[in-house]
PDB file of C-alpha atoms and ligand atoms in Angstrom:
ATOM      1  CA  UNK D  18     -41.874   2.095 -15.688  1.00  0.00           C
ATOM      2  CA  UNK D  19     -39.671   4.261 -13.411  1.00  0.00           C
ATOM      3  CA  UNK D  20     -39.278   3.252  -9.764  1.00  0.00           C
ATOM      4  CA  UNK D  21     -41.523   5.748  -7.892  1.00  0.00           C
ATOM      5  CA  UNK D  22     -39.949   8.109  -5.411  1.00  0.00           C
ATOM      6  CA  UNK D  23     -41.662   9.228  -2.251  1.00  0.00           C
ATOM      7  CA  UNK D  24     -39.752  11.981  -0.427  1.00  0.00           C
ATOM      8  CA  UNK D  25     -40.694  13.641   2.900  1.00  0.00           C
ATOM      9  CA  UNK D  26     -39.661  17.235   3.317  1.00  0.00           C
ATOM     10  CA  UNK D  27     -39.581  17.908   7.109  1.00  0.00           C
ATOM     11  CA  UNK D  28     -38.932  21.618   6.498  1.00  0.00           C
ATOM     12  CA  UNK D  29     -37.771  23.550   9.802  1.00  0.00           C
ATOM     13  CA  UNK D  30     -39.402  20.803  12.015  1.00  0.00           C
ATOM     14  CA  UNK D  31     -37.952  18.225  14.503  1.00  0.00           C
ATOM     15  CA  UNK D  32     -34.895  18.472  16.707  1.00  0.00           C
ATOM     16  CA  UNK D  33     -32.320  15.622  16.822  1.00  0.00           C
ATOM     17  CA  UNK D  34     -34.297  13.521  19.273  1.00  0.00           C
ATOM     18  CA  UNK D  35     -37.687  13.921  17.819  1.00  0.00           C
ATOM     19  CA  UNK D  36     -36.309  13.297  14.263  1.00  0.00           C
ATOM     20  CA  UNK D  37     -34.718  10.089  15.530  1.00  0.00           C
ATOM     21  CA  UNK D  38     -37.956   8.931  16.993  1.00  0.00           C
ATOM     22  CA  UNK D  39     -39.790   9.612  13.728  1.00  0.00           C
ATOM     23  CA  UNK D  40     -37.128   7.659  11.661  1.00  0.00           C
ATOM     24  CA  UNK D  41     -37.058   4.694  14.023  1.00  0.00           C
ATOM     25  CA  UNK D  42     -40.948   4.364  13.618  1.00  0.00           C
ATOM     26  CA  UNK D  43     -40.865   4.882   9.982  1.00  0.00           C
ATOM     27  CA  UNK D  44     -38.001   2.327   9.537  1.00  0.00           C
ATOM     28  CA  UNK D  45     -40.123  -0.337  11.214  1.00  0.00           C
ATOM     29  CA  UNK D  46     -43.370   0.570   9.411  1.00  0.00           C
ATOM     30  CA  UNK D  47     -41.862   0.362   5.961  1.00  0.00           C
ATOM     31  CA  UNK D  48     -39.621  -2.690   6.484  1.00  0.00           C
ATOM     32  CA  UNK D  49     -39.894  -4.897   3.414  1.00  0.00           C
ATOM     33  CA  UNK D  50     -41.995  -2.438   1.471  1.00  0.00           C
ATOM     34  CA  UNK D  51     -40.628  -2.050  -2.087  1.00  0.00           C
ATOM     35  CA  UNK D  52     -43.204   0.095  -3.715  1.00  0.00           C
ATOM     36  CA  UNK D  53     -40.908   3.123  -4.082  1.00  0.00           C
ATOM     37  CA  UNK D  54     -37.506   4.708  -3.244  1.00  0.00           C
ATOM     38  CA  UNK D  55     -37.975   6.487   0.085  1.00  0.00           C
ATOM     39  CA  UNK D  56     -36.276   9.718   0.895  1.00  0.00           C
ATOM     40  CA  UNK D  57     -36.578  12.109   3.910  1.00  0.00           C
ATOM     41  CA  UNK D  58     -35.197  15.567   4.057  1.00  0.00           C
ATOM     42  CA  UNK D  59     -34.624  16.514   7.759  1.00  0.00           C
ATOM     43  CA  UNK D  60     -33.138  19.775   8.908  1.00  0.00           C
ATOM     44  CA  UNK D  61     -29.281  19.883   8.447  1.00  0.00           C
ATOM     45  CA  UNK D  62     -28.701  19.487  12.216  1.00  0.00           C
ATOM     46  CA  UNK D  63     -30.279  15.906  12.181  1.00  0.00           C
ATOM     47  CA  UNK D  64     -28.733  14.617   9.000  1.00  0.00           C
ATOM     48  CA  UNK D  65     -25.524  12.955  10.361  1.00  0.00           C
ATOM     49  CA  UNK D  66     -27.342  11.340  13.422  1.00  0.00           C
ATOM     50  CA  UNK D  67     -30.098  10.038  11.114  1.00  0.00           C
ATOM     51  CA  UNK D  68     -27.527   8.584   8.664  1.00  0.00           C
ATOM     52  CA  UNK D  69     -26.639   6.010  11.299  1.00  0.00           C
ATOM     53  CA  UNK D  70     -30.331   5.151  12.054  1.00  0.00           C
ATOM     54  CA  UNK D  71     -31.163   4.485   8.446  1.00  0.00           C
ATOM     55  CA  UNK D  72     -28.077   2.424   7.717  1.00  0.00           C
ATOM     56  CA  UNK D  73     -29.892  -0.914   7.561  1.00  0.00           C
ATOM     57  CA  UNK D  74     -32.973   0.392   5.906  1.00  0.00           C
ATOM     58  CA  UNK D  75     -34.117   1.386   2.456  1.00  0.00           C
ATOM     59  CA  UNK D  76     -34.618   5.053   3.546  1.00  0.00           C
ATOM     60  CA  UNK D  77     -32.271   7.717   1.991  1.00  0.00           C
ATOM     61  CA  UNK D  78     -31.545  11.185   3.110  1.00  0.00           C
ATOM     62  CA  UNK D  79     -31.813  14.452   1.336  1.00  0.00           C
ATOM     63  CA  UNK D  80     -30.701  18.041   2.179  1.00  0.00           C
ATOM     64  CA  UNK D  81     -33.368  20.624   1.937  1.00  0.00           C
ATOM     65  CA  UNK D  82     -31.040  23.148   0.200  1.00  0.00           C
ATOM     66  CA  UNK D  83     -27.308  23.605  -0.656  1.00  0.00           C
ATOM     67  CA  UNK D  84     -24.877  26.252  -1.651  1.00  0.00           C
ATOM     68  CA  UNK D  85     -23.244  25.964  -5.063  1.00  0.00           C
ATOM     69  CA  UNK D  86     -19.580  26.535  -3.895  1.00  0.00           C
ATOM     70  CA  UNK D  87     -17.674  23.611  -2.433  1.00  0.00           C
ATOM     71  CA  UNK D  88     -16.487  25.478   0.642  1.00  0.00           C
ATOM     72  CA  UNK D  89     -15.280  28.961   1.737  1.00  0.00           C
ATOM     73  CA  UNK D  90     -16.431  32.176   3.322  1.00  0.00           C
ATOM     74  CA  UNK D  91     -20.208  31.714   2.957  1.00  0.00           C
ATOM     75  CA  UNK D  92     -21.426  31.974   6.529  1.00  0.00           C
ATOM     76  CA  UNK D  93     -24.497  29.804   7.150  1.00  0.00           C
ATOM     77  CA  UNK D  94     -24.264  27.798   3.982  1.00  0.00           C
ATOM     78  CA  UNK D  95     -23.799  24.048   3.443  1.00  0.00           C
ATOM     79  CA  UNK D  96     -22.241  22.588   0.203  1.00  0.00           C
ATOM     80  CA  UNK D  97     -23.186  19.568  -1.786  1.00  0.00           C
ATOM     81  CA  UNK D  98     -19.923  17.928  -0.732  1.00  0.00           C
ATOM     82  CA  UNK D  99     -20.739  18.452   2.974  1.00  0.00           C
ATOM     83  CA  UNK D 100     -24.310  16.987   2.405  1.00  0.00           C
ATOM     84  CA  UNK D 101     -22.799  13.928   0.763  1.00  0.00           C
ATOM     85  CA  UNK D 102     -20.234  13.595   3.576  1.00  0.00           C
ATOM     86  CA  UNK D 103     -23.012  13.737   6.192  1.00  0.00           C
ATOM     87  CA  UNK D 104     -24.891  10.883   4.648  1.00  0.00           C
ATOM     88  CA  UNK D 105     -27.159  12.552   1.976  1.00  0.00           C
ATOM     89  CA  UNK D 106     -27.842  11.018  -1.348  1.00  0.00           C
ATOM     90  CA  UNK D 107     -30.431  13.581  -2.530  1.00  0.00           C
ATOM     91  CA  UNK D 108     -31.026  17.309  -2.280  1.00  0.00           C
ATOM     92  CA  UNK D 109     -34.081  19.332  -2.691  1.00  0.00           C
ATOM     93  CA  UNK D 110     -33.398  22.502  -4.979  1.00  0.00           C
ATOM     94  CA  UNK D 111     -35.650  25.428  -5.723  1.00  0.00           C
ATOM     95  CA  UNK D 112     -38.556  24.720  -3.377  1.00  0.00           C
ATOM     96  CA  UNK D 113     -41.107  27.420  -3.512  1.00  0.00           C
ATOM     97  CA  UNK D 114     -40.495  28.422   0.041  1.00  0.00           C
ATOM     98  CA  UNK D 115     -36.839  29.111  -0.920  1.00  0.00           C
ATOM     99  CA  UNK D 116     -37.766  30.920  -4.064  1.00  0.00           C
ATOM    100  CA  UNK D 117     -40.391  33.077  -2.117  1.00  0.00           C
ATOM    101  CA  UNK D 118     -38.719  33.770   1.252  1.00  0.00           C
ATOM    102  CA  UNK D 119     -35.170  33.654   0.204  1.00  0.00           C
ATOM    103  CA  UNK D 120     -35.475  35.151  -3.197  1.00  0.00           C
ATOM    104  CA  UNK D 121     -33.928  32.336  -5.079  1.00  0.00           C
ATOM    105  CA  UNK D 122     -33.880  33.139  -8.762  1.00  0.00           C
ATOM    106  CA  UNK D 123     -33.898  30.645 -11.749  1.00  0.00           C
ATOM    107  CA  UNK D 124     -30.044  31.436 -12.043  1.00  0.00           C
ATOM    108  CA  UNK D 125     -29.421  30.440  -8.362  1.00  0.00           C
ATOM    109  CA  UNK D 126     -31.485  27.308  -8.873  1.00  0.00           C
ATOM    110  CA  UNK D 127     -29.333  26.383 -11.914  1.00  0.00           C
ATOM    111  CA  UNK D 128     -26.061  26.906 -10.072  1.00  0.00           C
ATOM    112  CA  UNK D 129     -27.322  24.667  -7.325  1.00  0.00           C
ATOM    113  CA  UNK D 130     -28.345  22.022  -9.706  1.00  0.00           C
ATOM    114  CA  UNK D 131     -24.971  22.042 -11.337  1.00  0.00           C
ATOM    115  CA  UNK D 132     -23.260  21.826  -7.955  1.00  0.00           C
ATOM    116  CA  UNK D 133     -25.463  18.915  -6.943  1.00  0.00           C
ATOM    117  CA  UNK D 134     -24.675  16.930  -9.983  1.00  0.00           C
ATOM    118  CA  UNK D 135     -20.921  17.676  -9.934  1.00  0.00           C
ATOM    119  CA  UNK D 136     -20.812  16.290  -6.395  1.00  0.00           C
ATOM    120  CA  UNK D 137     -22.758  13.189  -7.299  1.00  0.00           C
ATOM    121  CA  UNK D 138     -26.022  14.126  -5.332  1.00  0.00           C
ATOM    122  CA  UNK D 139     -29.390  13.445  -6.923  1.00  0.00           C
ATOM    123  CA  UNK D 140     -31.258  16.653  -7.104  1.00  0.00           C
ATOM    124  CA  UNK D 141     -35.030  17.084  -6.666  1.00  0.00           C
ATOM    125  CA  UNK D 142     -35.797  20.245  -8.564  1.00  0.00           C
ATOM    126  CA  UNK D 143     -39.121  22.006  -7.637  1.00  0.00           C
ATOM    127  CA  UNK D 144     -41.276  23.973  -9.978  1.00  0.00           C
ATOM    128  CA  UNK D 145     -44.814  25.381  -9.517  1.00  0.00           C
ATOM    129  CA  UNK D 146     -47.099  28.140 -10.192  1.00  0.00           C
ATOM    130  CA  UNK D 147     -49.087  30.538  -7.900  1.00  0.00           C
ATOM    131  CA  UNK D 148     -52.848  30.626  -7.647  1.00  0.00           C
ATOM    132  CA  UNK D 149     -52.794  33.853  -9.640  1.00  0.00           C
ATOM    133  CA  UNK D 150     -50.701  32.348 -12.445  1.00  0.00           C
ATOM    134  CA  UNK D 151     -53.052  29.286 -12.517  1.00  0.00           C
ATOM    135  CA  UNK D 152     -56.132  31.448 -12.674  1.00  0.00           C
ATOM    136  CA  UNK D 153     -54.463  33.338 -15.581  1.00  0.00           C
ATOM    137  CA  UNK D 154     -53.926  30.044 -17.362  1.00  0.00           C
ATOM    138  CA  UNK D 155     -50.201  30.498 -17.121  1.00  0.00           C
ATOM    139  CA  UNK D 156     -49.369  27.178 -15.297  1.00  0.00           C
ATOM    140  CA  UNK D 157     -47.605  25.462 -18.386  1.00  0.00           C
ATOM    141  CA  UNK D 158     -45.686  28.610 -19.278  1.00  0.00           C
ATOM    142  CA  UNK D 159     -44.539  29.263 -15.666  1.00  0.00           C
ATOM    143  CA  UNK D 160     -43.363  25.638 -14.965  1.00  0.00           C
ATOM    144  CA  UNK D 161     -41.744  25.345 -18.409  1.00  0.00           C
ATOM    145  CA  UNK D 162     -39.706  28.654 -17.876  1.00  0.00           C
ATOM    146  CA  UNK D 163     -38.674  27.360 -14.374  1.00  0.00           C
ATOM    147  CA  UNK D 164     -37.585  23.926 -15.594  1.00  0.00           C
ATOM    148  CA  UNK D 165     -35.748  25.406 -18.663  1.00  0.00           C
ATOM    149  CA  UNK D 166     -33.968  27.762 -16.372  1.00  0.00           C
ATOM    150  CA  UNK D 167     -32.908  25.051 -13.906  1.00  0.00           C
ATOM    151  CA  UNK D 168     -31.504  22.854 -16.660  1.00  0.00           C
ATOM    152  CA  UNK D 169     -29.671  25.661 -18.550  1.00  0.00           C
ATOM    153  CA  UNK D 170     -26.315  24.483 -19.877  1.00  0.00           C
ATOM    154  CA  UNK D 171     -26.581  21.016 -18.379  1.00  0.00           C
ATOM    155  CA  UNK D 172     -25.746  17.832 -20.292  1.00  0.00           C
ATOM    156  CA  UNK D 173     -24.092  14.514 -19.667  1.00  0.00           C
ATOM    157  CA  UNK D 174     -24.462  11.481 -17.343  1.00  0.00           C
ATOM    158  CA  UNK D 175     -25.580  13.285 -14.179  1.00  0.00           C
ATOM    159  CA  UNK D 176     -28.878  14.246 -15.810  1.00  0.00           C
ATOM    160  CA  UNK D 177     -30.361  10.761 -15.139  1.00  0.00           C
ATOM    161  CA  UNK D 178     -30.257  11.398 -11.504  1.00  0.00           C
ATOM    162  CA  UNK D 179     -32.534  14.417 -11.542  1.00  0.00           C
ATOM    163  CA  UNK D 180     -36.145  14.249 -10.225  1.00  0.00           C
ATOM    164  CA  UNK D 181     -38.505  17.096 -11.187  1.00  0.00           C
ATOM    165  CA  UNK D 182     -41.123  17.904  -8.379  1.00  0.00           C
ATOM    166  CA  UNK D 183     -44.207  19.658  -9.638  1.00  0.00           C
ATOM    167  CA  UNK D 184     -45.509  21.566  -6.734  1.00  0.00           C
ATOM    168  CA  UNK D 185     -48.276  24.047  -7.313  1.00  0.00           C
ATOM    169  CA  UNK D 186     -47.700  26.717  -4.689  1.00  0.00           C
ATOM    170  CA  UNK D 187     -51.482  27.115  -3.878  1.00  0.00           C
ATOM    171  CA  UNK D 188     -51.468  23.395  -2.869  1.00  0.00           C
ATOM    172  CA  UNK D 189     -48.468  23.474  -0.528  1.00  0.00           C
ATOM    173  CA  UNK D 190     -49.587  23.264   3.125  1.00  0.00           C
ATOM    174  CA  UNK D 191     -53.078  24.308   2.271  1.00  0.00           C
ATOM    175  CA  UNK D 192     -54.940  21.050   2.142  1.00  0.00           C
ATOM    176  CA  UNK D 193     -55.887  21.900  -1.465  1.00  0.00           C
ATOM    177  CA  UNK D 194     -54.464  19.150  -3.529  1.00  0.00           C
ATOM    178  CA  UNK D 195     -54.429  19.430  -7.370  1.00  0.00           C
ATOM    179  CA  UNK D 196     -57.039  17.211  -8.996  1.00  0.00           C
ATOM    180  CA  UNK D 197     -55.016  14.086 -10.292  1.00  0.00           C
ATOM    181  CA  UNK D 198     -56.047  14.889 -13.893  1.00  0.00           C
ATOM    182  CA  UNK D 199     -54.829  18.470 -13.706  1.00  0.00           C
ATOM    183  CA  UNK D 200     -51.463  17.421 -12.190  1.00  0.00           C
ATOM    184  CA  UNK D 201     -51.212  14.692 -14.801  1.00  0.00           C
ATOM    185  CA  UNK D 202     -51.575  17.347 -17.514  1.00  0.00           C
ATOM    186  CA  UNK D 203     -48.694  19.378 -16.095  1.00  0.00           C
ATOM    187  CA  UNK D 204     -46.543  16.322 -15.518  1.00  0.00           C
ATOM    188  CA  UNK D 205     -47.196  15.201 -19.186  1.00  0.00           C
ATOM    189  CA  UNK D 206     -46.025  18.733 -20.480  1.00  0.00           C
ATOM    190  CA  UNK D 207     -42.863  18.660 -18.246  1.00  0.00           C
ATOM    191  CA  UNK D 208     -42.149  15.212 -19.604  1.00  0.00           C
ATOM    192  CA  UNK D 209     -42.547  16.367 -23.157  1.00  0.00           C
ATOM    193  CA  UNK D 210     -40.229  19.412 -22.277  1.00  0.00           C
ATOM    194  CA  UNK D 211     -37.518  17.107 -20.865  1.00  0.00           C
ATOM    195  CA  UNK D 212     -37.600  14.992 -24.014  1.00  0.00           C
ATOM    196  CA  UNK D 213     -37.422  18.023 -26.182  1.00  0.00           C
ATOM    197  CA  UNK D 214     -34.677  19.854 -24.136  1.00  0.00           C
ATOM    198  CA  UNK D 215     -32.424  16.791 -23.194  1.00  0.00           C
ATOM    199  CA  UNK D 216     -33.236  14.153 -25.829  1.00  0.00           C
ATOM    200  CA  UNK D 217     -34.997  10.789 -25.238  1.00  0.00           C
ATOM    201  CA  UNK D 218     -31.967   9.005 -23.622  1.00  0.00           C
ATOM    202  CA  UNK D 219     -31.381  11.531 -21.000  1.00  0.00           C
ATOM    203  CA  UNK D 220     -35.024  12.311 -20.313  1.00  0.00           C
ATOM    204  CA  UNK D 221     -36.313   8.699 -20.019  1.00  0.00           C
ATOM    205  CA  UNK D 222     -35.017   8.062 -16.418  1.00  0.00           C
ATOM    206  CA  UNK D 223     -36.005  11.346 -14.932  1.00  0.00           C
ATOM    207  CA  UNK D 224     -38.853  11.059 -12.458  1.00  0.00           C
ATOM    208  CA  UNK D 225     -41.474  13.748 -12.196  1.00  0.00           C
ATOM    209  CA  UNK D 226     -43.200  13.732  -8.739  1.00  0.00           C
ATOM    210  CA  UNK D 227     -46.098  15.690  -7.438  1.00  0.00           C
ATOM    211  CA  UNK D 228     -46.140  17.807  -4.205  1.00  0.00           C
ATOM    212  CA  UNK D 229     -48.809  19.821  -2.577  1.00  0.00           C
ATOM    213  CA  UNK D 230     -50.948  18.445   0.319  1.00  0.00           C
ATOM    214  CA  UNK D 231     -50.276  14.839  -0.520  1.00  0.00           C
ATOM    215  CA  UNK D 232     -51.944  12.698   2.207  1.00  0.00           C
ATOM    216  CA  UNK D 233     -52.809   9.129   2.882  1.00  0.00           C
ATOM    217  CA  UNK D 234     -56.186   9.586   1.390  1.00  0.00           C
ATOM    218  CA  UNK D 235     -55.191  11.037  -1.915  1.00  0.00           C
ATOM    219  CA  UNK D 236     -51.862   9.312  -2.759  1.00  0.00           C
ATOM    220  CA  UNK D 237     -53.596   6.413  -4.491  1.00  0.00           C
ATOM    221  CA  UNK D 238     -55.436   8.525  -7.030  1.00  0.00           C
ATOM    222  CA  UNK D 239     -52.433  10.775  -7.793  1.00  0.00           C
ATOM    223  CA  UNK D 240     -50.268   7.623  -8.269  1.00  0.00           C
ATOM    224  CA  UNK D 241     -52.774   6.058 -10.697  1.00  0.00           C
ATOM    225  CA  UNK D 242     -51.774   8.766 -13.283  1.00  0.00           C
ATOM    226  CA  UNK D 243     -49.318   7.556 -15.843  1.00  0.00           C
ATOM    227  CA  UNK D 244     -46.976  10.494 -15.674  1.00  0.00           C
ATOM    228  CA  UNK D 245     -46.800  10.915 -11.788  1.00  0.00           C
ATOM    229  CA  UNK D 246     -43.785   9.017 -10.652  1.00  0.00           C
ATOM    230  CA  UNK D 247     -44.044   9.697  -6.941  1.00  0.00           C
ATOM    231  CA  UNK D 248     -44.621  12.439  -4.307  1.00  0.00           C
ATOM    232  CA  UNK D 249     -43.002  15.187  -2.370  1.00  0.00           C
ATOM    233  CA  UNK D 250     -44.641  15.299   0.966  1.00  0.00           C
ATOM    234  CA  UNK D 251     -44.539  18.054   3.479  1.00  0.00           C
ATOM    235  CA  UNK D 252     -46.859  17.995   6.559  1.00  0.00           C
ATOM    236  CA  UNK D 253     -47.844  14.315   6.288  1.00  0.00           C
ATOM    237  CA  UNK D 254     -44.215  13.265   6.297  1.00  0.00           C
ATOM    238  CA  UNK D 255     -44.009  14.327   9.942  1.00  0.00           C
ATOM    239  CA  UNK D 256     -46.500  11.504  10.875  1.00  0.00           C
ATOM    240  CA  UNK D 257     -44.779   8.145  10.558  1.00  0.00           C
ATOM    241  CA  UNK D 258     -47.998   6.119  10.176  1.00  0.00           C
ATOM    242  CA  UNK D 259     -49.382   8.490   7.563  1.00  0.00           C
ATOM    243  CA  UNK D 260     -46.010   8.703   5.566  1.00  0.00           C
ATOM    244  CA  UNK D 261     -45.698   5.035   5.770  1.00  0.00           C
ATOM    245  CA  UNK D 262     -49.174   4.621   4.128  1.00  0.00           C
ATOM    246  CA  UNK D 263     -48.136   7.135   1.433  1.00  0.00           C
ATOM    247  CA  UNK D 264     -45.079   4.996   0.775  1.00  0.00           C
ATOM    248  CA  UNK D 265     -47.339   1.908   0.480  1.00  0.00           C
ATOM    249  CA  UNK D 266     -49.592   3.610  -2.166  1.00  0.00           C
ATOM    250  CA  UNK D 267     -51.664   1.270  -4.271  1.00  0.00           C
TER     251      UNK D 267
HETATM  252  C1  PEP P 305     -43.687  20.632   0.362  1.00  0.00           C
HETATM  253  O1  PEP P 305     -43.321  21.378   1.307  1.00  0.00           O
HETATM  254  O2  PEP P 305     -43.027  20.329  -0.655  1.00  0.00           O
HETATM  255  C2  PEP P 305     -45.121  20.231   0.366  1.00  0.00           C
HETATM  256  C3  PEP P 305     -45.595  19.657  -0.595  1.00  0.00           C
HETATM  257  O3  PEP P 305     -45.808  20.395   1.584  1.00  0.00           O
HETATM  258  P1  PEP P 305     -47.298  19.841   1.969  1.00  0.00           P
HETATM  259  O4  PEP P 305     -47.296  18.349   1.623  1.00  0.00           O
HETATM  260  O5  PEP P 305     -47.397  20.143   3.468  1.00  0.00           O
HETATM  261  O6  PEP P 305     -48.240  20.555   1.118  1.00  0.00           O
END
């Protein structure tokens, strides 16, 4: 059994002070809780400050994005090395909002994944289908193509640090969570693909987490599925009590 991962994606929410208040509350609420690895992905501007506030807790930090180069003339970008230096251990890659609003292609997602692994960051790679694709029964082919594209050319030890997040786009921020059995079917297919593509040894430690309107009142049924290894949580991660309840899933 893999240690579950519960990650909170704060997106473009919270200033430095508001983020600090949220972390201080969360830190207290989940003290001694060992159900899951807990990760939060605040905006870049809060990472360094929060790295001090989480120092004596089990919370770890993630970037919400990165650039694949180490440094250079890339105005507005942040590298994997900079995220590590600021206190991150994880990074979210290929979130659907980045694919949709910032036109990230599979090739870009792949470059970012390579860069994260090179630097020693643990990537959380997002895949997911639109409602139209789901209705056309293309879910499995869409998520398989996205995952294969993300993993292209990768091999070696860093693969074990990857987490895959299945996030159906129609469920993100909409309140429309996937039925646990439907999510399980996709997770199972992604797991099989990882085993086929990477081999059993590399695939075994890779967690596959679900994202899309995860809340305190649906986390338990999602986590009861054998291939759901955790959750990527957007809106509900901005409420300390609710996120703490998600972390303490049963
Ligand atoms: C997300 O942003 O990854 C997400 C799943 O958001 P929400 O939980 O708000 O649907």
